[in-house]
PDB file of C-alpha atoms in Angstrom:
ATOM      1  CA  UNK A   1      99.510-260.884 -50.956  1.00 45.00           C
ATOM      2  CA  UNK A   2      97.124-261.802 -53.739  1.00 45.00           C
ATOM      3  CA  UNK A   3      95.435-264.424 -51.567  1.00 46.00           C
ATOM      4  CA  UNK A   4      95.172-262.061 -48.623  1.00 47.00           C
ATOM      5  CA  UNK A   5      93.732-259.290 -50.719  1.00 46.00           C
ATOM      6  CA  UNK A   6      91.392-261.694 -52.303  1.00 48.00           C
ATOM      7  CA  UNK A   7      90.246-263.052 -48.959  1.00 46.00           C
ATOM      8  CA  UNK A   8      89.797-259.561 -47.562  1.00 46.00           C
ATOM      9  CA  UNK A   9      87.805-258.495 -50.598  1.00 48.00           C
ATOM     10  CA  UNK A  10      85.754-261.642 -50.406  1.00 49.00           C
ATOM     11  CA  UNK A  11      84.906-261.020 -46.750  1.00 47.00           C
ATOM     12  CA  UNK A  12      83.959-257.407 -47.514  1.00 47.00           C
ATOM     13  CA  UNK A  13      81.853-258.481 -50.408  1.00 53.00           C
ATOM     14  CA  UNK A  14      80.023-261.059 -48.301  1.00 57.00           C
ATOM     15  CA  UNK A  15      79.196-258.498 -45.661  1.00 62.00           C
ATOM     16  CA  UNK A  16      78.013-256.071 -48.399  1.00 64.00           C
ATOM     17  CA  UNK A  17      75.812-258.720 -49.899  1.00 78.00           C
ATOM     18  CA  UNK A  18      74.319-259.566 -46.546  1.00 87.00           C
ATOM     19  CA  UNK A  19      73.492-255.892 -45.945  1.00 87.00           C
ATOM     20  CA  UNK A  20      71.833-255.732 -49.366  1.00 88.00           C
ATOM     21  CA  UNK A  21      70.090-259.021 -48.748  1.00 91.00           C
ATOM     22  CA  UNK A  22      68.716-257.813 -45.418  1.00 91.00           C
ATOM     23  CA  UNK A  23      67.590-254.566 -47.058  1.00 91.00           C
ATOM     24  CA  UNK A  24      65.913-256.557 -49.841  1.00 92.00           C
ATOM     25  CA  UNK A  25      64.175-258.791 -47.300  1.00 93.00           C
ATOM     26  CA  UNK A  26      62.928-255.755 -45.388  1.00 94.00           C
ATOM     27  CA  UNK A  27      61.699-254.076 -48.595  1.00 95.00           C
ATOM     28  CA  UNK A  28      60.135-257.339 -49.765  1.00 95.00           C
ATOM     29  CA  UNK A  29      58.250-257.682 -46.491  1.00 95.00           C
ATOM     30  CA  UNK A  30      57.122-254.065 -46.726  1.00 95.00           C
ATOM     31  CA  UNK A  31      55.971-254.654 -50.305  1.00 95.00           C
ATOM     32  CA  UNK A  32      54.180-257.860 -49.262  1.00 96.00           C
ATOM     33  CA  UNK A  33      52.320-255.920 -46.553  1.00 96.00           C
ATOM     34  CA  UNK A  34      51.326-253.197 -48.997  1.00 96.00           C
ATOM     35  CA  UNK A  35      50.177-255.720 -51.613  1.00 96.00           C
ATOM     36  CA  UNK A  36      48.130-257.484 -48.945  1.00 95.00           C
ATOM     37  CA  UNK A  37      46.491-254.197 -47.958  1.00 96.00           C
ATOM     38  CA  UNK A  38      45.744-253.359 -51.594  1.00 96.00           C
ATOM     39  CA  UNK A  39      44.304-256.837 -52.152  1.00 96.00           C
ATOM     40  CA  UNK A  40      41.959-256.531 -49.179  1.00 96.00           C
ATOM     41  CA  UNK A  41      40.916-253.039 -50.298  1.00 96.00           C
ATOM     42  CA  UNK A  42      40.213-254.251 -53.830  1.00 96.00           C
ATOM     43  CA  UNK A  43      38.103-257.121 -52.459  1.00 96.00           C
ATOM     44  CA  UNK A  44      36.138-254.663 -50.306  1.00 96.00           C
ATOM     45  CA  UNK A  45      35.696-252.325 -53.276  1.00 96.00           C
ATOM     46  CA  UNK A  46      34.427-255.250 -55.380  1.00 96.00           C
ATOM     47  CA  UNK A  47      31.923-256.193 -52.695  1.00 96.00           C
ATOM     48  CA  UNK A  48      30.762-252.587 -52.404  1.00 97.00           C
ATOM     49  CA  UNK A  49      30.389-252.282 -56.176  1.00 96.00           C
ATOM     50  CA  UNK A  50      28.253-255.453 -56.260  1.00 96.00           C
ATOM     51  CA  UNK A  51      26.035-254.082 -53.468  1.00 96.00           C
ATOM     52  CA  UNK A  52      25.710-250.703 -55.200  1.00 96.00           C
ATOM     53  CA  UNK A  53      24.834-252.357 -58.533  1.00 96.00           C
ATOM     54  CA  UNK A  54      22.161-254.441 -56.795  1.00 96.00           C
ATOM     55  CA  UNK A  55      20.712-251.314 -55.165  1.00 95.00           C
ATOM     56  CA  UNK A  56      20.760-249.436 -58.497  1.00 94.00           C
ATOM     57  CA  UNK A  57      18.971-252.332 -60.178  1.00 93.00           C
ATOM     58  CA  UNK A  58      16.271-252.287 -57.502  1.00 93.00           C
ATOM     59  CA  UNK A  59      15.929-248.505 -57.835  1.00 91.00           C
ATOM     60  CA  UNK A  60      15.639-248.865 -61.618  1.00 91.00           C
ATOM     61  CA  UNK A  61      12.791-251.352 -61.171  1.00 91.00           C
ATOM     62  CA  UNK A  62      11.078-249.041 -58.669  1.00 89.00           C
ATOM     63  CA  UNK A  63      11.384-246.068 -61.033  1.00 88.00           C
ATOM     64  CA  UNK A  64      10.011-248.126 -63.917  1.00 89.00           C
ATOM     65  CA  UNK A  65       6.956-249.126 -61.906  1.00 88.00           C
ATOM     66  CA  UNK A  66       6.483-245.550 -60.677  1.00 85.00           C
ATOM     67  CA  UNK A  67       6.794-244.289 -64.263  1.00 86.00           C
ATOM     68  CA  UNK A  68       4.115-246.726 -65.411  1.00 86.00           C
ATOM     69  CA  UNK A  69       1.821-245.659 -62.595  1.00 85.00           C
ATOM     70  CA  UNK A  70       2.441-241.986 -63.358  1.00 84.00           C
ATOM     71  CA  UNK A  71       1.755-242.560 -67.073  1.00 86.00           C
ATOM     72  CA  UNK A  72      -1.557-244.251 -66.280  1.00 86.00           C
ATOM     73  CA  UNK A  73      -2.495-241.427 -63.914  1.00 82.00           C
ATOM     74  CA  UNK A  74      -1.641-238.798 -66.528  1.00 83.00           C
ATOM     75  CA  UNK A  75      -3.814-240.646 -69.082  1.00 84.00           C
ATOM     76  CA  UNK A  76      -6.754-240.643 -66.693  1.00 79.00           C
ATOM     77  CA  UNK A  77      -6.167-236.978 -65.910  1.00 72.00           C
ATOM     78  CA  UNK A  78      -6.176-236.104 -69.626  1.00 79.00           C
ATOM     79  CA  UNK A  79      -9.416-238.019 -70.109  1.00 76.00           C
ATOM     80  CA  UNK A  80     -10.940-236.277 -67.114  1.00 67.00           C
ATOM     81  CA  UNK A  81      -9.807-232.838 -68.254  1.00 69.00           C
ATOM     82  CA  UNK A  82     -11.220-233.351 -71.762  1.00 72.00           C
ATOM     83  CA  UNK A  83     -14.591-234.294 -70.321  1.00 65.00           C
ATOM     84  CA  UNK A  84     -14.551-231.384 -67.874  1.00 64.00           C
ATOM     85  CA  UNK A  85     -13.740-228.855 -70.594  1.00 72.00           C
ATOM     86  CA  UNK A  86     -16.688-230.044 -72.656  1.00 75.00           C
ATOM     87  CA  UNK A  87     -19.040-229.792 -69.692  1.00 76.00           C
ATOM     88  CA  UNK A  88     -17.635-226.396 -68.762  1.00 76.00           C
ATOM     89  CA  UNK A  89     -18.075-225.123 -72.316  1.00 79.00           C
ATOM     90  CA  UNK A  90     -21.659-226.423 -72.372  1.00 84.00           C
ATOM     91  CA  UNK A  91     -22.456-224.709 -69.055  1.00 85.00           C
ATOM     92  CA  UNK A  92     -20.963-221.432 -70.299  1.00 85.00           C
ATOM     93  CA  UNK A  93     -23.031-221.577 -73.514  1.00 90.00           C
ATOM     94  CA  UNK A  94     -26.220-222.261 -71.552  1.00 93.00           C
ATOM     95  CA  UNK A  95     -25.413-219.397 -69.160  1.00 93.00           C
ATOM     96  CA  UNK A  96     -24.723-217.016 -72.074  1.00 94.00           C
ATOM     97  CA  UNK A  97     -27.983-218.079 -73.731  1.00 95.00           C
ATOM     98  CA  UNK A  98     -29.850-217.545 -70.444  1.00 95.00           C
ATOM     99  CA  UNK A  99     -28.318-214.066 -70.027  1.00 95.00           C
ATOM    100  CA  UNK A 100     -29.167-213.234 -73.646  1.00 94.00           C
ATOM    101  CA  UNK A 101     -32.831-214.217 -73.111  1.00 93.00           C
ATOM    102  CA  UNK A 102     -33.008-212.291 -69.817  1.00 93.00           C
ATOM    103  CA  UNK A 103     -31.620-209.140 -71.491  1.00 93.00           C
ATOM    104  CA  UNK A 104     -33.964-209.654 -74.472  1.00 91.00           C
ATOM    105  CA  UNK A 105     -36.948-210.058 -72.127  1.00 92.00           C
ATOM    106  CA  UNK A 106     -35.974-206.917 -70.133  1.00 91.00           C
ATOM    107  CA  UNK A 107     -35.628-204.865 -73.325  1.00 91.00           C
ATOM    108  CA  UNK A 108     -38.973-206.166 -74.713  1.00 88.00           C
ATOM    109  CA  UNK A 109     -40.837-205.245 -71.534  1.00 86.00           C
ATOM    110  CA  UNK A 110     -39.810-201.587 -71.706  1.00 77.00           C
TER     111      UNK A 110
END
C-alpha cells in the first residue's frame, strides 16, 4: 500500500511538474519576446537621441552665428543712429536760426 501510494503520488507529482514546466516555458518565451521588443525599442530610442543631439548641436551653431551677425548689425545701427541724430539736431538748429532771422527781418521792416 505504501509503495502504491508512493507511486501514485510520484506519477501525479510528475504530471504537475510538467504542467508547471510547460507554463514556465511559455512564460519564459513570452518574457523573451517582450525583452527583445524592449531591446529593439531602446536601440531605436538611442539612435533617435543621437540624431536629435546632432541636430541640436547644429542649431546651436547656427544660432551662435546668427547672434554674432545680429550683434554686428545692431552695432552698426547704433553708430548710424548716433550720427543721424547729430545731423538732425544740426539741421533743426539751422532751421530755427533761419526762422528767427526771417521773423526778425519781418519785424524790422515794419
